XYZ file of C-alpha atoms in Angstrom:
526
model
C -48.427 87.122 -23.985
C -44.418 87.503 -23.987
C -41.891 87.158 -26.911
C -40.655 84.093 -25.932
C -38.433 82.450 -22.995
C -34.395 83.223 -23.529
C -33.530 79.667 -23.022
C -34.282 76.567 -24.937
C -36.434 74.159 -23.525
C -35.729 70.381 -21.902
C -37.868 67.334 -22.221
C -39.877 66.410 -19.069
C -38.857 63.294 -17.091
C -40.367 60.114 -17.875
C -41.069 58.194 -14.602
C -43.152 55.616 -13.784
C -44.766 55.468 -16.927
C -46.681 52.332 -18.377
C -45.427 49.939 -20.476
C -47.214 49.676 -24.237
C -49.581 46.604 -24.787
C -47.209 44.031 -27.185
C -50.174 44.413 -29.932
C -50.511 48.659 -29.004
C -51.167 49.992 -32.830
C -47.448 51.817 -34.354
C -47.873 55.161 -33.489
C -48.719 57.736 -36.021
C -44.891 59.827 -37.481
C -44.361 63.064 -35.550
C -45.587 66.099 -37.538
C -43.425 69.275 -37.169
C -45.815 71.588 -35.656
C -45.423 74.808 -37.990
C -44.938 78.324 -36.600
C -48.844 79.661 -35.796
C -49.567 82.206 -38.396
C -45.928 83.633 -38.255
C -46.247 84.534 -41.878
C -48.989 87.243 -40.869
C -46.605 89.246 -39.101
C -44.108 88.498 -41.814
C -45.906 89.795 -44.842
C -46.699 92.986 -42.544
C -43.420 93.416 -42.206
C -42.725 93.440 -45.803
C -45.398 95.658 -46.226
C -43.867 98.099 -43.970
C -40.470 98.157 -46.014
C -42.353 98.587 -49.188
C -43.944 101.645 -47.834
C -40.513 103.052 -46.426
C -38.969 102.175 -50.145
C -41.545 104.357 -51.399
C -41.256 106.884 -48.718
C -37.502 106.826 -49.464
C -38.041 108.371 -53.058
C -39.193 111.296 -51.680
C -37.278 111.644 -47.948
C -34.472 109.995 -48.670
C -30.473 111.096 -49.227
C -29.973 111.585 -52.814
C -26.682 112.772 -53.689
C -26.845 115.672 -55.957
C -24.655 114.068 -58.566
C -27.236 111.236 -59.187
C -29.254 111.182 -62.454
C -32.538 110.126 -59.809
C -32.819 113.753 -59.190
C -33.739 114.693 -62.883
C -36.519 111.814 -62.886
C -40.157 112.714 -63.091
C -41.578 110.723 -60.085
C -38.715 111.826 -58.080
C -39.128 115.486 -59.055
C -42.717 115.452 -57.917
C -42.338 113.578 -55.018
C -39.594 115.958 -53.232
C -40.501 119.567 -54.800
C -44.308 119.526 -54.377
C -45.270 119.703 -51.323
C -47.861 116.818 -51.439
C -45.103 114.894 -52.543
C -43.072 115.471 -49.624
C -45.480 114.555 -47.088
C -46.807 111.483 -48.770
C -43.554 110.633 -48.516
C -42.578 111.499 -44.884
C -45.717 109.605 -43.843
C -45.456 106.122 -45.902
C -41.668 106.534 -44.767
C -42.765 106.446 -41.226
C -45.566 104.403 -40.953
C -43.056 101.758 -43.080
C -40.771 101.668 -39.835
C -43.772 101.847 -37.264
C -45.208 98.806 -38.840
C -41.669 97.133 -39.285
C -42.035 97.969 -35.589
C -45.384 95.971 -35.342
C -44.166 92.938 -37.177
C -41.118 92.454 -35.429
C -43.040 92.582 -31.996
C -46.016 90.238 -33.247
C -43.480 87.771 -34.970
C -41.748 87.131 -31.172
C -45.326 86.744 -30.337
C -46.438 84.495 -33.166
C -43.056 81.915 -32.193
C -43.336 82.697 -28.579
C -42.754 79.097 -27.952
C -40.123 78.943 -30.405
C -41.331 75.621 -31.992
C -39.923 73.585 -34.947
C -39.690 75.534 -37.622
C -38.993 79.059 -35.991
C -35.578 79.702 -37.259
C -36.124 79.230 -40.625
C -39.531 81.448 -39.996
C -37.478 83.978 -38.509
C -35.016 84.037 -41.279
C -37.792 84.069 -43.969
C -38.732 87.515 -42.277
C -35.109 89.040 -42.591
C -35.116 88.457 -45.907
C -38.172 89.649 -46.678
C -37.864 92.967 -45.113
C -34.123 93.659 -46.017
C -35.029 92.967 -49.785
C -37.377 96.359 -50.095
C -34.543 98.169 -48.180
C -31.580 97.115 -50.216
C -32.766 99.579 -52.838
C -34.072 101.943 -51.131
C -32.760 105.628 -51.194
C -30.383 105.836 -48.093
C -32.366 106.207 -45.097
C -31.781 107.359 -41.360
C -28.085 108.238 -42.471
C -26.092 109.005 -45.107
C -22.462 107.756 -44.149
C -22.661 105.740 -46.892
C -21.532 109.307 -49.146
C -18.592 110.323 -47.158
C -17.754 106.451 -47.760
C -17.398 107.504 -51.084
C -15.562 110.530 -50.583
C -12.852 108.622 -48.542
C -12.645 105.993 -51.097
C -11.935 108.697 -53.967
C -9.334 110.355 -51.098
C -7.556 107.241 -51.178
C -7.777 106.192 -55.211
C -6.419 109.491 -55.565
C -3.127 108.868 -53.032
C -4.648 111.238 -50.661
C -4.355 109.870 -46.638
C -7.998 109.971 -45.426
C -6.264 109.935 -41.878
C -4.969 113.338 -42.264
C -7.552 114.657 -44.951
C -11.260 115.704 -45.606
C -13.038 114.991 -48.287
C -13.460 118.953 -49.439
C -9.838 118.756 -51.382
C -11.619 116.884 -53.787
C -13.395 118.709 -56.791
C -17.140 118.876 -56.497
C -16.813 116.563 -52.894
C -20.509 118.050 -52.482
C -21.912 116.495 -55.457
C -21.398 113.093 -53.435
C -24.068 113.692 -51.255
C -22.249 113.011 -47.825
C -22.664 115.409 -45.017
C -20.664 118.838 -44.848
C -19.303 117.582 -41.210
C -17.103 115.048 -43.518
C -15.770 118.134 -45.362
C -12.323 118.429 -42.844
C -13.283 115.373 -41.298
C -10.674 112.677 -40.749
C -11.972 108.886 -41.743
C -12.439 106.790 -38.020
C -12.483 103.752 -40.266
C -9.867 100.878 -40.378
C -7.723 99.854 -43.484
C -9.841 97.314 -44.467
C -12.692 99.173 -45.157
C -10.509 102.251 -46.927
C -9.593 99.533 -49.134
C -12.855 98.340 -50.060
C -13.941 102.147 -50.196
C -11.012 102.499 -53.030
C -12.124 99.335 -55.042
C -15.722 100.129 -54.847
C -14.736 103.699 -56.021
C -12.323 102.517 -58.574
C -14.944 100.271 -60.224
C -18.131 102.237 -60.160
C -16.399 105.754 -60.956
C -17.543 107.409 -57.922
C -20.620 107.031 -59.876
C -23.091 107.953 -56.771
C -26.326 105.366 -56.959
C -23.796 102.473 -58.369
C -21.778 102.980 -55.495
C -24.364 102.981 -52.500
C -25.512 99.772 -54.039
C -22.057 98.235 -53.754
C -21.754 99.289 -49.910
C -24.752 97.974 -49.413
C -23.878 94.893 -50.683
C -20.819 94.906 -48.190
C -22.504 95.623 -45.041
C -24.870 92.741 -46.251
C -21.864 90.608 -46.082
C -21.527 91.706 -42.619
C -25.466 90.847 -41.946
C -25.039 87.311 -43.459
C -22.115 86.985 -41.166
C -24.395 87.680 -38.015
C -27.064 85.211 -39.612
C -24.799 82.443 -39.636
C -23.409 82.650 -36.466
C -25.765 84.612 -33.933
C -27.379 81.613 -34.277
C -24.632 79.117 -33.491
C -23.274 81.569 -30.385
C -26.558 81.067 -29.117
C -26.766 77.424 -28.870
C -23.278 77.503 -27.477
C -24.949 78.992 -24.390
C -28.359 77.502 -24.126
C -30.697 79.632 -25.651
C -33.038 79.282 -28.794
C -31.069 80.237 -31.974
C -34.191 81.439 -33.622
C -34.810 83.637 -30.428
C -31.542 84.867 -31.092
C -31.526 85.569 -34.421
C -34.933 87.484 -34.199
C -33.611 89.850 -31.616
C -30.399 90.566 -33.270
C -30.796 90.574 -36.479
C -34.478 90.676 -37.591
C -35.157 94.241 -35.318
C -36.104 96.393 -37.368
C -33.350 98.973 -36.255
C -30.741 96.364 -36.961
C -32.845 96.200 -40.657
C -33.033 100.042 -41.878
C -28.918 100.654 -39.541
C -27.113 97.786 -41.861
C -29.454 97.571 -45.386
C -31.121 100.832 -45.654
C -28.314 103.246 -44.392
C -25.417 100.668 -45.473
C -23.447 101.521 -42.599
C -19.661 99.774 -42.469
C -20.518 98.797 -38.765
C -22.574 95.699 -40.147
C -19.052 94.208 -41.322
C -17.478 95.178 -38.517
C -20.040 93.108 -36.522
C -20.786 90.385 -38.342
C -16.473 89.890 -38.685
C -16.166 90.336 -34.566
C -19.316 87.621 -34.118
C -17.766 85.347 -36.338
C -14.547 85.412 -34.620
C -16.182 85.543 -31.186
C -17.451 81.813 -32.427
C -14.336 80.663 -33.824
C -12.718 81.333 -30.608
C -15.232 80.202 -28.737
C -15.312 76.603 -30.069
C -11.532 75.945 -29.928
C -10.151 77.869 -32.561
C -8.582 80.839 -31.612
C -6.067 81.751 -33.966
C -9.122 82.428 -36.719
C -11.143 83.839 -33.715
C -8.151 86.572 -33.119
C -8.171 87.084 -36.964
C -11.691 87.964 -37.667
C -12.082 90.347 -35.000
C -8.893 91.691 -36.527
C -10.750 91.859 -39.671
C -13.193 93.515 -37.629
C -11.222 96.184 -35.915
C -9.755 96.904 -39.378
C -13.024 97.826 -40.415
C -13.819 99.580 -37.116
C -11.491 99.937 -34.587
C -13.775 99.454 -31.460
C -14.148 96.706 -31.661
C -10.647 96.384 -30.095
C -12.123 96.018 -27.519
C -13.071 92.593 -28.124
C -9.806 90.985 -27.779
C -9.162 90.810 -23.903
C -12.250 88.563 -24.325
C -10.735 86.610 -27.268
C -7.504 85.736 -25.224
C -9.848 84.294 -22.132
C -11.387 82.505 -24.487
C -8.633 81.159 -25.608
C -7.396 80.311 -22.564
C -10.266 78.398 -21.823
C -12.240 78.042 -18.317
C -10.294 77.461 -15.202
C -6.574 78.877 -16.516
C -4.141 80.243 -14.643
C -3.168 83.821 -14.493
C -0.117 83.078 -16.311
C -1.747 80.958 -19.026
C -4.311 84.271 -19.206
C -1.646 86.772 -19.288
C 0.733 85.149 -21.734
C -2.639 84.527 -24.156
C -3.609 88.079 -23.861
C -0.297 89.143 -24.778
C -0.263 86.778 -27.815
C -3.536 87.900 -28.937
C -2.221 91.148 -28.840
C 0.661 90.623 -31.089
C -0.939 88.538 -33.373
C -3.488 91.317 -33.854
C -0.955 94.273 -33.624
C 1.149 92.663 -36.364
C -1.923 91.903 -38.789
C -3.424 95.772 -38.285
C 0.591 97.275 -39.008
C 0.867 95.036 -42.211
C -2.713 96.020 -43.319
C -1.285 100.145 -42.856
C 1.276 99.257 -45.212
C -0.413 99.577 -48.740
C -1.446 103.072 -49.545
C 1.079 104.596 -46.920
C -1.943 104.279 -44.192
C 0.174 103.396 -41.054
C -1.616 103.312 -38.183
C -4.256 106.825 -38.741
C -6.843 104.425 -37.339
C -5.820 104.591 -33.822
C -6.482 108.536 -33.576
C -10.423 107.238 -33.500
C -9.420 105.746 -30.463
C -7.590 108.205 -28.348
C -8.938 110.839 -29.460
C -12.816 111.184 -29.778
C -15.280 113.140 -31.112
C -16.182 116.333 -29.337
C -19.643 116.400 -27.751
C -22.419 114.461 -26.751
C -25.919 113.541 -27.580
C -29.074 114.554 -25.240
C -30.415 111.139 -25.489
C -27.457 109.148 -24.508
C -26.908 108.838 -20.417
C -24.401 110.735 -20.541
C -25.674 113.748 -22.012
C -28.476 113.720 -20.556
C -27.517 113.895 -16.960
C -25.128 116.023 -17.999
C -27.137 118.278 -19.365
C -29.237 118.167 -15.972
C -25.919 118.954 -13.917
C -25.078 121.988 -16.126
C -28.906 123.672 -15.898
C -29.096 123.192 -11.689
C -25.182 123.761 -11.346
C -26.109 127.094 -13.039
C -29.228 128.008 -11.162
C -27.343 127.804 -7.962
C -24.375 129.454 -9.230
C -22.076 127.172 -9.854
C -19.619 126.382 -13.352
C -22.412 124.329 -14.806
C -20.231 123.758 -17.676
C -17.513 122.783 -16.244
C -19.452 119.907 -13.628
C -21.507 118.579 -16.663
C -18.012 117.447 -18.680
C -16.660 116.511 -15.198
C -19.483 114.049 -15.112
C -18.809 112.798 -18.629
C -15.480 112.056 -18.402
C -16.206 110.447 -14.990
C -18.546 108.232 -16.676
C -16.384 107.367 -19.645
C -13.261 106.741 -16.966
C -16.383 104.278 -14.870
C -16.829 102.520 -18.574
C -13.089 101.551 -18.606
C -12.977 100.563 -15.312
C -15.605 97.977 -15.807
C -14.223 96.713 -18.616
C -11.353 95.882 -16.336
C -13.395 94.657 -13.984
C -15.169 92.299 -16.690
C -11.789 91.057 -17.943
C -10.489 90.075 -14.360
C -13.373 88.793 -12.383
C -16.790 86.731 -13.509
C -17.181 83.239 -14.427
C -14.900 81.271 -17.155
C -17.925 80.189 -18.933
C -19.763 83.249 -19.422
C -16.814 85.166 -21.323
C -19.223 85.932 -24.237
C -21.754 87.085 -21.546
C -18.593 89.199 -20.126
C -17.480 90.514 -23.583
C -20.906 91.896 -24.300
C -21.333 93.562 -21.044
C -18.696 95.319 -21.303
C -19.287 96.574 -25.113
C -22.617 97.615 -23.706
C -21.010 99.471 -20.468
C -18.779 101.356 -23.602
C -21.120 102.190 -25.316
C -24.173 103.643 -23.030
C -21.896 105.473 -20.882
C -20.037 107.224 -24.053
C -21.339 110.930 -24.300
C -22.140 110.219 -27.674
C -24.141 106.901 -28.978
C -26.145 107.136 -32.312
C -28.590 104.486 -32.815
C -26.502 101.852 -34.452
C -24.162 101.663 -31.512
C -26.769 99.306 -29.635
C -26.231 97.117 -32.048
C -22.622 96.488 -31.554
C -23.444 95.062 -28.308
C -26.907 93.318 -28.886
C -26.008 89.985 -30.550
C -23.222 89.079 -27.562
C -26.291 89.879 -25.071
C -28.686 87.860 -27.135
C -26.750 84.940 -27.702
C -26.357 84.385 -23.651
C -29.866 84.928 -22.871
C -32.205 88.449 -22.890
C -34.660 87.143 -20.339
C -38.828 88.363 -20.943
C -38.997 90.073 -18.045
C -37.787 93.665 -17.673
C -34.486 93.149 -20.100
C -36.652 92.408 -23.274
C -39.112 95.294 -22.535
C -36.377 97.652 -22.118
C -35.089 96.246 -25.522
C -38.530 97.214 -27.074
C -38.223 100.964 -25.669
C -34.768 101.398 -27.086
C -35.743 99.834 -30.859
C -38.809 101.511 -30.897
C -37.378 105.082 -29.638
C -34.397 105.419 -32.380
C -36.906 103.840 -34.518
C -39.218 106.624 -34.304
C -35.472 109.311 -33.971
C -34.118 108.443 -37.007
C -37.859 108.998 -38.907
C -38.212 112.845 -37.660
C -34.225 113.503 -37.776
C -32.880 111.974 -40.532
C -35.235 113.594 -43.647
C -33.400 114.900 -46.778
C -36.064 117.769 -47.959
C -34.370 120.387 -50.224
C -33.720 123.693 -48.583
C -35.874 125.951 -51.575
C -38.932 123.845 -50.414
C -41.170 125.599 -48.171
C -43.672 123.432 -46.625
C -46.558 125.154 -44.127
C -45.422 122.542 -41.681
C -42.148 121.022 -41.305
C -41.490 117.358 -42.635
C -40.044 116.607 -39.171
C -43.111 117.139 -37.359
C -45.285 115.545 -39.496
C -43.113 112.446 -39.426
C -42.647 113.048 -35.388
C -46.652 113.489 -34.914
C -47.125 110.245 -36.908
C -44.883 108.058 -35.114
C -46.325 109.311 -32.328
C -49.399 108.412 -33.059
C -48.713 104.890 -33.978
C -46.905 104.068 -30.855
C -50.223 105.260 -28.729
C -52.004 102.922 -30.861
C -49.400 99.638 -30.309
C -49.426 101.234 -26.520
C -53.034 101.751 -25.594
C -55.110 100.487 -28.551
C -53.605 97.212 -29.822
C -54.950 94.377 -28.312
C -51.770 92.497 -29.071
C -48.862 95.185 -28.319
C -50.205 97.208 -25.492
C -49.386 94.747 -22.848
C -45.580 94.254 -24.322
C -44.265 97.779 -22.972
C -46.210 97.221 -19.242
C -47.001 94.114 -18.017
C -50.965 93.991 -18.328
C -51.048 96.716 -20.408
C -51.660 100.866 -19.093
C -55.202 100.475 -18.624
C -55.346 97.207 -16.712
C -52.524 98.249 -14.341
C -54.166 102.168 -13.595
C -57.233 100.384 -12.715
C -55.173 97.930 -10.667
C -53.964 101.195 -8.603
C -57.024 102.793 -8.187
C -57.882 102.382 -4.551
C -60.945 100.269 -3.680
C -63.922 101.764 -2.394
């Protein structure tokens, strides 16, 4: 059993068939078949972000500022030790069975009948709602948002400063790397940051709320028009939307940790659609919006300009639209540095990057391979494993080159989102949210169920089970026999052998068959 095909179906032909008697009895009205027992794997999911709310009490990033960390409950749930392991576990078995449901609901509307998109939607509201209040989860960026917005309401230039000039910054709750930290963010966003601050008074729990709320905006955005992209090109909006948005990682990245990114994205989708139906002036616009938020997503607008160009143009009709794209969006992003004296800091996120790189990514991790055998043989390992990086960052650019020159008129979406996936997996750096920048462009154009929607199952499900183990907030005075980490770790563990090997309905997903069928398929016959 698959998740479903990646394009929509077509009615059969109709040849040769018999004519009706002239007194045939009126056929019965069509019933709309109704997705099979798709609210199973819906309430499961629900379940699962109940049990992560809960979890989040305990595991969760709680600014030190907030009047939640005098509460009762919350005392005993992250200063006895009980406490913190209850929690750590219903955290993690929360997003292993968010995990579940989002695999059996593909499963549930494999044929993607009548009925599926609304079933589909039904389920991202259902497990968002739990998360929306949630302590902050997997990440808390949502702090130094705060911090930046105070920077700004107090006329400092988050572009040039870190948020340790202001008195008790640590109270916030945001992560000592923000303390010299320059913002990455656009504008847009520092604006938002400032009102949000300006209203709530930095108040800590008020103000997560309100960034939630804003990256919601951003995850209504992508409900609205993931779905409309996708029937653009063919392929079932439900199955779409239930890739993109509904994965759970998508869920806990953009409700639970409130990152900015969910604006950015829904804003660049949006505009991706206005282009791509004739209207590119709004199209160039929102992904302004967007890079105003973010600025990667810059790298949307070579795409935006073919669009607008439309299929079959000449080089010079290309060339003169990219160039108008490019103003259009230049002059928007220099107005929007002109309030608060912000100029153009934004662009520094671009050119110059963070240091580093994460074992997990490509990148790092082959790097990390050059630099141990480059050593053993006596050669500057360290030198050869950055070599390599930058190599593969250069290779990223030069297929987004490639991707804006050459490839089929009609597949520019397609295009756009394989090179925002080339950006990101060869960057030496990719935290877990960065898969979703690219995901909707590649869902809306088709994720076929063969090897492309398994491989999509190993990604979710690995920074699924990352973020439980890495991202726990357990106070430093608390000692615990074991650490919260590997309790979390040896739990999500142990849930993904049981979807692998043990559930009847989730151990064929990752290898065709399942493990056990396809061993015994090797072993040699006797």
């Amino acid at each position: 059993m698959t998740a479903g095909g990646s394009h929509r179906g077509a009615p059969g032909n109709r040849h040769e068939q018999a004519e009706e008697p002239a007194a045939a009895q009126p056929r019965p009205e069509p019933v709309t078949p109704r997705p099979p027992r798709a609210h199973v794997a819906v309430l499961q999911g629900f379940v699962g972000s109940v049990l992560m709310f809960v979890g989040s009490i305990g595991t969760g990033w709680i600014a030190s500022g907030s009047p939640m960390v005098r509460h009762p409950v919350v005392i005993a749930l992250r200063v006895e030790g009980w406490g913190v392991y209850c929690s750590t576990v219903l955290l993690t078995v929360g997003a292993m069975l968010l995990v579940r449901s989002w695999l059996r609901l593909g499963q549930r509307l494999q044929d993607w009948p009548a009925g599926a998109h609304r079933t589909v939607l039904l389920a991202v509201c259902a497990w968002s709602l739990p998360l929306l209040f949630a302590v902050p989860i997997y990440s808390r960026d949502v702090y130094a948002y705060i911090g930046q917005g105070r920077l700004l309401l107090a006329d400092q230039n988050p572009y040039t400063t870190g948020i340790s000039t202001l008195e008790n910054w640590f109270m916030l709750g945001a992560d000592p790397a923000w303390a010299e930290a320059r913002t990455p963010y656009g504008p847009h966003f520092l604006w938002a940051a400032r009102a949000i601050v300006a209203l709530t008074g930095a108040q800590p729990d008020l103000s997560v709320l309100l960034f939630r709320l804003l990256a919601c905006a951003g995850v209504l955005l992508c409900v609205l028009y993931v779905p409309r992209l996708a029937q653009l090109h063919g392929v079932d909006p439900a199955r779409a939307l239930w890739i993109a948005v509904a994965n759970p990682l998508f869920l806990i990245s953009f409700v639970a940790s409130a990152h900015n990114d969910a604006l950015m994205l829904g804003l660049a989708v949006a505009g991706t659609y206005a282009a791509a139906t004739g209207r590119p002036i709004a199209g160039v616009l929102l992904v302004t919006a967007s890079i105003a938020i973010k600025p990667i997503t810059i790298l949307l607008l070579p795409f935006i300009g073919l669009l607008w160009a439309g299929p079959k143009a000449s080089w010079g009709r290309k060339f003169g639209l990219w160039a108008a794209t490019a103003a259009l969006s230049l002059g928007v992003l220099l107005l929007s540095g002109l309030p608060y004296q912000l100029g153009t800091g934004w662009v520094w996120a671009l050119v110059d990057p963070t240091p580093g790189f994460t074992g997990y990514s490509p990148s790092g991790f082959l790097s990390q391979r050059v630099d141990h055998v480059a050593d053993a043989v006596g050669l500057p390992g360290g030198r050869l494993a950055s070599a390599l990086r930058s190599a593969l960052q250069y290779t990223a650019i030069g297929l987004v080159l490639l991707l804006m020159f050459r490839g089929d008129d009609r597949r520019v979406v397609r295009r756009l989102g394989l090179a925002f996936a080339a950006v990101v997996l060869l960057s030496p750096i990719i935290q877990p949210w960065y898969i979703l920048w690219f995901l909707p462009f590649l869902a809306v154009t088709g994720i076929k169920d063969n090897w492309q929607i398994r491989s999509l199952y190993i990604v979710i499900t690995f920074f699924v089970i990352f973020g439980a183990q890495d991202q726990l907030s357990v106070w430093p005075f608390i000692e615990l026999p074991v650490d919260a980490s590997t309790i979390a770790f040896v739990t999500a563990l142990a849930f993904t052998a049981y979807l692998i090997l043990l559930d009847p309905h989730t151990r064929h997903l990752l290898v065709r068959g399942g493990p056990v069928r396809r061993l015994a398929r090797r072993r040699p016959r006797r």
